[in-house]
mmCIF file of C-alpha atoms in Angstrom:
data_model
loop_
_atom_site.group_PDB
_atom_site.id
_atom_site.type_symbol
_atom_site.label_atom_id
_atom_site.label_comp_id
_atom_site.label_asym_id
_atom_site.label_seq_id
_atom_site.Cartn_x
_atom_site.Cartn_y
_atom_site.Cartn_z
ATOM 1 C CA UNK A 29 0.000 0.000 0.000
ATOM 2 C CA UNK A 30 1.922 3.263 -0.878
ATOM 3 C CA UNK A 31 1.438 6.663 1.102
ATOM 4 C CA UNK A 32 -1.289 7.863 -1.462
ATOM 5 C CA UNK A 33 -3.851 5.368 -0.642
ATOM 6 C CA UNK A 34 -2.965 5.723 3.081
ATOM 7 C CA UNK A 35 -3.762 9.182 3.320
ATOM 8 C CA UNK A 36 -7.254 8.402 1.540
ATOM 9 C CA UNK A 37 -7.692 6.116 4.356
ATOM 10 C CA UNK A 38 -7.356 8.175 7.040
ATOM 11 C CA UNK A 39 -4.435 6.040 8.209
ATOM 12 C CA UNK A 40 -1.816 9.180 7.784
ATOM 13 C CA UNK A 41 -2.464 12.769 8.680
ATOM 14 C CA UNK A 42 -0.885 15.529 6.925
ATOM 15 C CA UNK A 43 -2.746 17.842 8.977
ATOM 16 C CA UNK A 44 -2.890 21.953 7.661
ATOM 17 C CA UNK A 45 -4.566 23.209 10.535
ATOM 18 C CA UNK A 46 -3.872 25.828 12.253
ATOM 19 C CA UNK A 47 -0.689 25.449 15.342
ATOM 20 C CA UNK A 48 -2.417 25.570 18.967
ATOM 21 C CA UNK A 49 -1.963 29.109 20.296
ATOM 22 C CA UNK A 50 -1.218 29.959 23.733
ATOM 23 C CA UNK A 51 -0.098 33.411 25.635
ATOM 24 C CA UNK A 52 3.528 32.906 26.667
ATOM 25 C CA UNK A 53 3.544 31.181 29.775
ATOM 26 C CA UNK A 54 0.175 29.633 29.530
ATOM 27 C CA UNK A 55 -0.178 25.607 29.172
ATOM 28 C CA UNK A 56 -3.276 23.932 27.429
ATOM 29 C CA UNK A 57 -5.117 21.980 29.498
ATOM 30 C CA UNK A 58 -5.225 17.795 27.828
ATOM 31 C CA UNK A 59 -9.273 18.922 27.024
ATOM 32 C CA UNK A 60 -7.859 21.755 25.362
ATOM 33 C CA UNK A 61 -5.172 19.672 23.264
ATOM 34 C CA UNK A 62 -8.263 17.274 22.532
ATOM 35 C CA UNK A 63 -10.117 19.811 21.349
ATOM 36 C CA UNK A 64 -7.481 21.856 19.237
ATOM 37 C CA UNK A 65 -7.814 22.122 15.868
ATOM 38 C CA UNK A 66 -4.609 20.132 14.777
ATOM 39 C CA UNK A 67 -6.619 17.196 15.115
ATOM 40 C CA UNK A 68 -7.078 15.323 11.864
ATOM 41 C CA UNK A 69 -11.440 15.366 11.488
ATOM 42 C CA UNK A 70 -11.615 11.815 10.505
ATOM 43 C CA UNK A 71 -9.582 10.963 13.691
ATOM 44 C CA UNK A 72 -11.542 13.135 15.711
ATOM 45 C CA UNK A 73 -14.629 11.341 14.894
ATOM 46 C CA UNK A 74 -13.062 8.313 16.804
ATOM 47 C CA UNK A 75 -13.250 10.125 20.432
ATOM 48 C CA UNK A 76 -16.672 8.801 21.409
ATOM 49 C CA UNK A 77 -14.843 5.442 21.312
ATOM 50 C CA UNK A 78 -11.491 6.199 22.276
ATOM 51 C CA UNK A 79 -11.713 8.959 25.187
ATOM 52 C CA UNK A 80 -8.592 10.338 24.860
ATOM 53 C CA UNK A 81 -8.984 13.143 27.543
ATOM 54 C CA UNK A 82 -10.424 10.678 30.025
ATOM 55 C CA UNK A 83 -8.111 8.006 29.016
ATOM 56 C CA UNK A 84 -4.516 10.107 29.535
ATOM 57 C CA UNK A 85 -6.172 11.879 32.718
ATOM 58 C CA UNK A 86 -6.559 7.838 33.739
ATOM 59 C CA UNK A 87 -2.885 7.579 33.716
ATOM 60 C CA UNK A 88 -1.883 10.465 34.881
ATOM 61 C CA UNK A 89 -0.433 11.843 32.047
ATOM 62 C CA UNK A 90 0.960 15.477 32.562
ATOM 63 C CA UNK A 91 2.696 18.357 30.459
ATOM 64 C CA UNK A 92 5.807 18.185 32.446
ATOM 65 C CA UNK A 93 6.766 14.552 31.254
ATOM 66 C CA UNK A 94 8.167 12.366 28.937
ATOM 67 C CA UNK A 95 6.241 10.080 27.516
ATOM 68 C CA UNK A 96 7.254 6.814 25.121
ATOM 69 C CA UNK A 97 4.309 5.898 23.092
ATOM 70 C CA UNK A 98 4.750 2.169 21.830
ATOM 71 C CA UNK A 99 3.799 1.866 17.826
ATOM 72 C CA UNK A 100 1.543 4.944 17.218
ATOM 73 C CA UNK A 101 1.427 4.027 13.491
ATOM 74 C CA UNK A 102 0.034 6.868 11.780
ATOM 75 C CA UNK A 103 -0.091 9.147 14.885
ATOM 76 C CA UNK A 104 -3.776 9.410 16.032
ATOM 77 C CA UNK A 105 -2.535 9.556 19.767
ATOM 78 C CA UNK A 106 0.460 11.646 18.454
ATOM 79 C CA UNK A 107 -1.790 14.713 17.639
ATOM 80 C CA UNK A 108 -2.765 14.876 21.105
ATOM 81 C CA UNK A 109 0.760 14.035 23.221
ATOM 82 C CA UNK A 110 3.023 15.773 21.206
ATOM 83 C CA UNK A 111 1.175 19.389 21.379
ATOM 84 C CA UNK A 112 0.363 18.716 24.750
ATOM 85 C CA UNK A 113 4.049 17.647 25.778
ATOM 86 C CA UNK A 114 5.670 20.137 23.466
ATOM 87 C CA UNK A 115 6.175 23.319 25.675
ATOM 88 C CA UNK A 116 7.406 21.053 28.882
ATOM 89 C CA UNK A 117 7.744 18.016 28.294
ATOM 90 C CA UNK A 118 9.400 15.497 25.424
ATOM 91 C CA UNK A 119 7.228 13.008 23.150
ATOM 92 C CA UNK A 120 8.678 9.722 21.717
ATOM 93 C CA UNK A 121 7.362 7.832 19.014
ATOM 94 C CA UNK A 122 8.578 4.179 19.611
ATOM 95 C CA UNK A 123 7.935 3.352 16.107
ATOM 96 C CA UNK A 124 8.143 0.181 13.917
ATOM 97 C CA UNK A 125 10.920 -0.478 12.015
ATOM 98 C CA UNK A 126 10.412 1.005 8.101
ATOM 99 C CA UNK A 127 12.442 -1.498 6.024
ATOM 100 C CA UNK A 128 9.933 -4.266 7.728
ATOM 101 C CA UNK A 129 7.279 -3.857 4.604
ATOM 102 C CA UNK A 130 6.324 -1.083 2.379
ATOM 103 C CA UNK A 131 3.159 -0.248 4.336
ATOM 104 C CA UNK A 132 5.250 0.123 7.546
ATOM 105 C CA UNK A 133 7.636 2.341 5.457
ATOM 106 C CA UNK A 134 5.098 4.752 3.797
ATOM 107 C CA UNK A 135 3.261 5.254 7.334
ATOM 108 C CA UNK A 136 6.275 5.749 9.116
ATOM 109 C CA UNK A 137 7.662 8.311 6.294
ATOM 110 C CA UNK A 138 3.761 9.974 6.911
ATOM 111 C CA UNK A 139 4.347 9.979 10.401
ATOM 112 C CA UNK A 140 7.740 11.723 10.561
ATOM 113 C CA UNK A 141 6.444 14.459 7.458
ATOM 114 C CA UNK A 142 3.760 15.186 10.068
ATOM 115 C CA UNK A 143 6.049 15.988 12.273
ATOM 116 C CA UNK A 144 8.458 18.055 9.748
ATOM 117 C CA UNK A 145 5.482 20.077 9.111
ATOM 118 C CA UNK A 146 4.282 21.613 12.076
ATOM 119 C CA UNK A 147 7.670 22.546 14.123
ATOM 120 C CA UNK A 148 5.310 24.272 16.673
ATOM 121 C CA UNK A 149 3.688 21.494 17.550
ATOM 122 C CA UNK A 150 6.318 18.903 17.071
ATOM 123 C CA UNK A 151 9.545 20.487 18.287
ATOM 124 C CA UNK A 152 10.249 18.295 21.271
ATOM 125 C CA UNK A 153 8.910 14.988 19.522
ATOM 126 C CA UNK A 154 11.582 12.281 18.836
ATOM 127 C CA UNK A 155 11.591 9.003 16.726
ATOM 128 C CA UNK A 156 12.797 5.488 18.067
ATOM 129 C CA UNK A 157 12.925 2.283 16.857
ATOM 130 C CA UNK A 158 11.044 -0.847 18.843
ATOM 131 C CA UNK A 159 10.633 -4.126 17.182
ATOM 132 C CA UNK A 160 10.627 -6.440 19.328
ATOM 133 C CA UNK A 161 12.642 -8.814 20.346
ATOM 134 C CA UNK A 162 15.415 -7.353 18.489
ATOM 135 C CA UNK A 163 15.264 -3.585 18.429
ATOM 136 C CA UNK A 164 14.032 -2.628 22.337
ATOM 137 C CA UNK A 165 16.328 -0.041 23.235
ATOM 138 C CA UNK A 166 13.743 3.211 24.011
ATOM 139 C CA UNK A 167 14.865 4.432 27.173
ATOM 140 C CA UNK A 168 15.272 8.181 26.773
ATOM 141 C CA UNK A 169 18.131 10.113 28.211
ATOM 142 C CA UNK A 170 17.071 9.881 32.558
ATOM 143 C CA UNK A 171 14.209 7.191 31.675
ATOM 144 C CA UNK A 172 10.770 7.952 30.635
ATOM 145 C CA UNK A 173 7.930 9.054 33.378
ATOM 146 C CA UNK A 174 5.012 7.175 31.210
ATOM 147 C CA UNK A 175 5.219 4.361 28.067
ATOM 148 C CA UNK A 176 1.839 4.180 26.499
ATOM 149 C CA UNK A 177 0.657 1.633 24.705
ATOM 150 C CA UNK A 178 -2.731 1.739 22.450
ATOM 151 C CA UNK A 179 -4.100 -1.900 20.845
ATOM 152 C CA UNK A 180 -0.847 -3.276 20.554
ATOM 153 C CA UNK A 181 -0.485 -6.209 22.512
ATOM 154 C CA UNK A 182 -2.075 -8.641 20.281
ATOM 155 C CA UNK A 183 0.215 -8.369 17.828
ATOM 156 C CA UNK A 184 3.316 -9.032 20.196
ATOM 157 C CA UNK A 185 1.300 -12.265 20.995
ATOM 158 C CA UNK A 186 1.070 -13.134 17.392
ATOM 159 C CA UNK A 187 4.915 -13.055 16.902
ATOM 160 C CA UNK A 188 5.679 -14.024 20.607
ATOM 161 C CA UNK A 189 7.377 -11.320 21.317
ATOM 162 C CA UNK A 190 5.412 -10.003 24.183
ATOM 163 C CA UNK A 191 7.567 -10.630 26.787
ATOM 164 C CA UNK A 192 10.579 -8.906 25.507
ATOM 165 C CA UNK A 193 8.265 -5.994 24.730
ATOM 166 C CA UNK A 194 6.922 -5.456 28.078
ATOM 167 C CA UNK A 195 10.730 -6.117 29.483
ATOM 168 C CA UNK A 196 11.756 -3.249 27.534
ATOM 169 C CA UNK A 197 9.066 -1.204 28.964
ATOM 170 C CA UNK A 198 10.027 -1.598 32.353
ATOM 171 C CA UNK A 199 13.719 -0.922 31.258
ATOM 172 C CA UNK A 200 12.914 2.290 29.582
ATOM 173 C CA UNK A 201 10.770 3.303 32.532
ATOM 174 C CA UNK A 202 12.145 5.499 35.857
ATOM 175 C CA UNK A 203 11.275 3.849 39.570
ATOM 176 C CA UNK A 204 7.729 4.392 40.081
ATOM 177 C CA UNK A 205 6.838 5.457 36.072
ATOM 178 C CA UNK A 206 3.479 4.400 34.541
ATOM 179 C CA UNK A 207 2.954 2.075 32.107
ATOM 180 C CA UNK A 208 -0.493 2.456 30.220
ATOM 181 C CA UNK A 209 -1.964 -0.255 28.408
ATOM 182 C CA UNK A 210 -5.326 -0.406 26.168
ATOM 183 C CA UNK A 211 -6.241 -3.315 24.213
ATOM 184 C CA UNK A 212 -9.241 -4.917 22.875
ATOM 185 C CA UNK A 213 -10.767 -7.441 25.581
ATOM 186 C CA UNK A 214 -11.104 -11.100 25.497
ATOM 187 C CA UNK A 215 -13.439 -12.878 27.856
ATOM 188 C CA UNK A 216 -12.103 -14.758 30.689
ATOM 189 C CA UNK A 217 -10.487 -18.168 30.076
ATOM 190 C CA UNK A 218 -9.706 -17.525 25.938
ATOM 191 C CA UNK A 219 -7.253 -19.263 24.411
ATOM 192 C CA UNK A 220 -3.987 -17.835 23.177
ATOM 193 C CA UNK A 221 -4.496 -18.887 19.985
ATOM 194 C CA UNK A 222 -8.224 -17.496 19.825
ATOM 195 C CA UNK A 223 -6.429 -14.210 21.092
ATOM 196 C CA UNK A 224 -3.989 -14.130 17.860
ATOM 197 C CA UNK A 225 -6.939 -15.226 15.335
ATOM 198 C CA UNK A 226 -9.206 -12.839 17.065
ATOM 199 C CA UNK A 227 -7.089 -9.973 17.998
ATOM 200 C CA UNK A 228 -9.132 -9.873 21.566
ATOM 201 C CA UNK A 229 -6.130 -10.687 23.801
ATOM 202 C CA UNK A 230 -7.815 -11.436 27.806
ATOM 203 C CA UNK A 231 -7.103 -8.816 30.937
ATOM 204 C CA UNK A 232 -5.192 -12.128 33.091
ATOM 205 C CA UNK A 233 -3.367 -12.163 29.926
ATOM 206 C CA UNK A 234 -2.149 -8.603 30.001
ATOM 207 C CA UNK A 235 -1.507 -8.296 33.634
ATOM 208 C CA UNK A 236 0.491 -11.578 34.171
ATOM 209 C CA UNK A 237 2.984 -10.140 30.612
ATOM 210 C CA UNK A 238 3.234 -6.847 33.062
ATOM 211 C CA UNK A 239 3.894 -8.654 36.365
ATOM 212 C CA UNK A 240 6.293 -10.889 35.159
ATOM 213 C CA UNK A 241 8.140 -8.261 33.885
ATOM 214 C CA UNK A 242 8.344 -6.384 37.235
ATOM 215 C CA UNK A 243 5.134 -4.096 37.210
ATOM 216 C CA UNK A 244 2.269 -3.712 39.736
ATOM 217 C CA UNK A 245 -0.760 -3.378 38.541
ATOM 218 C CA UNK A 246 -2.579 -0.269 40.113
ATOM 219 C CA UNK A 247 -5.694 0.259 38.503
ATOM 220 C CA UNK A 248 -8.192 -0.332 36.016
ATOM 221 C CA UNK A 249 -11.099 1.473 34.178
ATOM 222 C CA UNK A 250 -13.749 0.613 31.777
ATOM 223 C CA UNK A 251 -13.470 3.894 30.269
ATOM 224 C CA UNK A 252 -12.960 2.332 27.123
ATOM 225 C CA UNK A 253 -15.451 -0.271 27.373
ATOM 226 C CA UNK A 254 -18.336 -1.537 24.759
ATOM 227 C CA UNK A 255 -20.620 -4.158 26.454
ATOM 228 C CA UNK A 256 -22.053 -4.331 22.593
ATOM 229 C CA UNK A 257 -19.296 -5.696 21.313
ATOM 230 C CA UNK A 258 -20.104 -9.154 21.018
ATOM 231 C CA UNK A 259 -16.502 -9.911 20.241
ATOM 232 C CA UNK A 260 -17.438 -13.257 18.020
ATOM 233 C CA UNK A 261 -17.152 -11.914 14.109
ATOM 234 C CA UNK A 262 -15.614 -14.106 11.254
ATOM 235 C CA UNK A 263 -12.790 -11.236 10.819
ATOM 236 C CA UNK A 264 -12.203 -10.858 14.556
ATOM 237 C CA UNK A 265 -11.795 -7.251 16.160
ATOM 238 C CA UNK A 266 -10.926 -6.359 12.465
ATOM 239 C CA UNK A 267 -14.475 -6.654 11.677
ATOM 240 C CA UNK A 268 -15.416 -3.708 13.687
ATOM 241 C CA UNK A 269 -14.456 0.025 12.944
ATOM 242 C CA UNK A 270 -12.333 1.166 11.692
ATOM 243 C CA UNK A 271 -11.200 -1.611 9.808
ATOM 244 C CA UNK A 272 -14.320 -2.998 8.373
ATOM 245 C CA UNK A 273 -12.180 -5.952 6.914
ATOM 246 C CA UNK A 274 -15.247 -8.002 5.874
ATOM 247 C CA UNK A 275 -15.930 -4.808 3.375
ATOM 248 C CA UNK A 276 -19.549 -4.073 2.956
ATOM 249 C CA UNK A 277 -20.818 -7.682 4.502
ATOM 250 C CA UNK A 278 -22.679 -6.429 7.343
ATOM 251 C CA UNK A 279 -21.084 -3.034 7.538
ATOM 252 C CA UNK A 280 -24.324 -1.450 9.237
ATOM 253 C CA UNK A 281 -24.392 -3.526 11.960
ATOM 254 C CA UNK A 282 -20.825 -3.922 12.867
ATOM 255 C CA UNK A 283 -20.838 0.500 12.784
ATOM 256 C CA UNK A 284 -23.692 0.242 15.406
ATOM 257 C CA UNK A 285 -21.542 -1.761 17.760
ATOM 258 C CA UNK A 286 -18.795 0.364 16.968
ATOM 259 C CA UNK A 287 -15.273 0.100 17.968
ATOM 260 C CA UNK A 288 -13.944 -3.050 20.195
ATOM 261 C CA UNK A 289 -14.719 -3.779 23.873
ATOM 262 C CA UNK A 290 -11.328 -2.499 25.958
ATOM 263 C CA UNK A 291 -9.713 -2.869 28.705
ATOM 264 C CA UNK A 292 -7.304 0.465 29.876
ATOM 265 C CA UNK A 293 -4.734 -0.542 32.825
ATOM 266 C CA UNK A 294 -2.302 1.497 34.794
ATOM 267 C CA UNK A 295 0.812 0.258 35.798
ATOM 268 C CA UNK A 296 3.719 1.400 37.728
ATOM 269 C CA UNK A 297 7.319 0.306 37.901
ATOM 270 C CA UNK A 298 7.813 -0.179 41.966
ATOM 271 C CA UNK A 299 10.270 2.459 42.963
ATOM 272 C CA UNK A 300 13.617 0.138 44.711
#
């Protein structure tokens, strides 16, 4: 897929708005940020199932920080941390590595050209490279107060590289930083394998990856949760929005449910 058909898709962002303005000394508040119009419209319609204001005040997330986000692809969190970040704090994008396929390559070179483009929004954003279990060196200069993670866990299952991935969060971490993980929900007791053909990947699942790599597990929300997601479609999650990967079949219904059931948990890395 080359970058022309992503940007159709929605799945890059070359956004022209105008930058976020603020008096000198003044800091947006995160609803502020949410609200601002470098947000990408097609992304913003996703807020009534992604939360984003409610989700980052869930962790904690302040403008002071710095803050590893774990494979943002085409940077729909990005529009909100990196503005919000940018006048005291330091965004990293712990991206995938490009020369993996061309689709990886032309969303990454979207990504970074969204940052090129708007230097006053973007100025303290940074670029790594995580692909696990190879590449998992993102620990920023002094260690990172936050690593987010959005819908990305399944995947790690898929290649079995969870573990290492969750190590390297707790390495890039400081003592008592917050790890922040959303991902689309399982029901109790499914398999592993149902959780790579499915892409719904179980809370127990989540939490033991996290404990066994040295996190403590401090709270949970249902912020992002859809009790209409019924979670049993031929194409898995990727049934639902925004994916729609069973095309028109059944489009209608699937965009009533809307997007997945999630779970959102906050760890911490125990300070020693």
């Amino acid at each position: 897929m080359n970058l022309t058909s992503l940007l159709a898709r929605g799945c890059i962002a070359l956004s022209i708005a105008l930058p976020l303005m603020t008096q000198a000394g003044t800091t947006l508040t995160l609803e502020e940020v949410v609200a601002g119009p470098q947000r990408t419209p097609t992304r913003v319609k996703r807020d009534v199932y992604r939360h984003p204001a409610q989700t980052l005040a869930f962790f904690g997330l302040r403008p002071d920080q710095t803050v590893v986000e774990i494979w943002p692809g085409g940077g729909w969190y990005t529009e909100i941390l990196a503005p919000y970040l940018n006048q005291h704090g330091r965004y990293y994008a712990a991206q995938v590595a490009p020369e993996m396929d061309e689709e990886r390559a032309d969303e990454v070179a979207g990504f970074e050209n969204t940052l090129s483009h708007q230097p006053d929004l973007y100025s303290h954003a940074a670029i790594l490279t995580f692909e696990p279990p190879q590449r998992v060196d993102i620990r920023p200069a002094g260690g990172a107060d936050v690593v987010l993670t959005f819908r990305n866990v399944h995947n790690w299952l898929k290649d079995g590289s969870a573990p290492a991935a969750f190590a390297a969060f707790y390495r890039a971490l400081k003592p008592g930083g917050v790890l922040g993980v959303e991902e689309h929900r399982a029901a109790p007791g499914t398999s592993l394998q149902q959780m790579i053909d499915t892409g719904y990947v179980s809370e127990d699942t989540v939490i033991k990856l996290a404990q066994d790599a040295g996190f403590k597990l401090v709270a949970r929300s249902d912020i992002n949760a859809n009790p209409k997601d019924t979670k049993d479609y031929p194409n898995g999650v990727w049934s639902l929005p925004p994916s729609y990967k069973g095309g028109d079949q059944d489009r209608e219904r699937f965009a009533a449910i809307g997007e997945s059931d999630r779970m959102t948990l906050k760890f911490i890395k125990p300070a020693r």
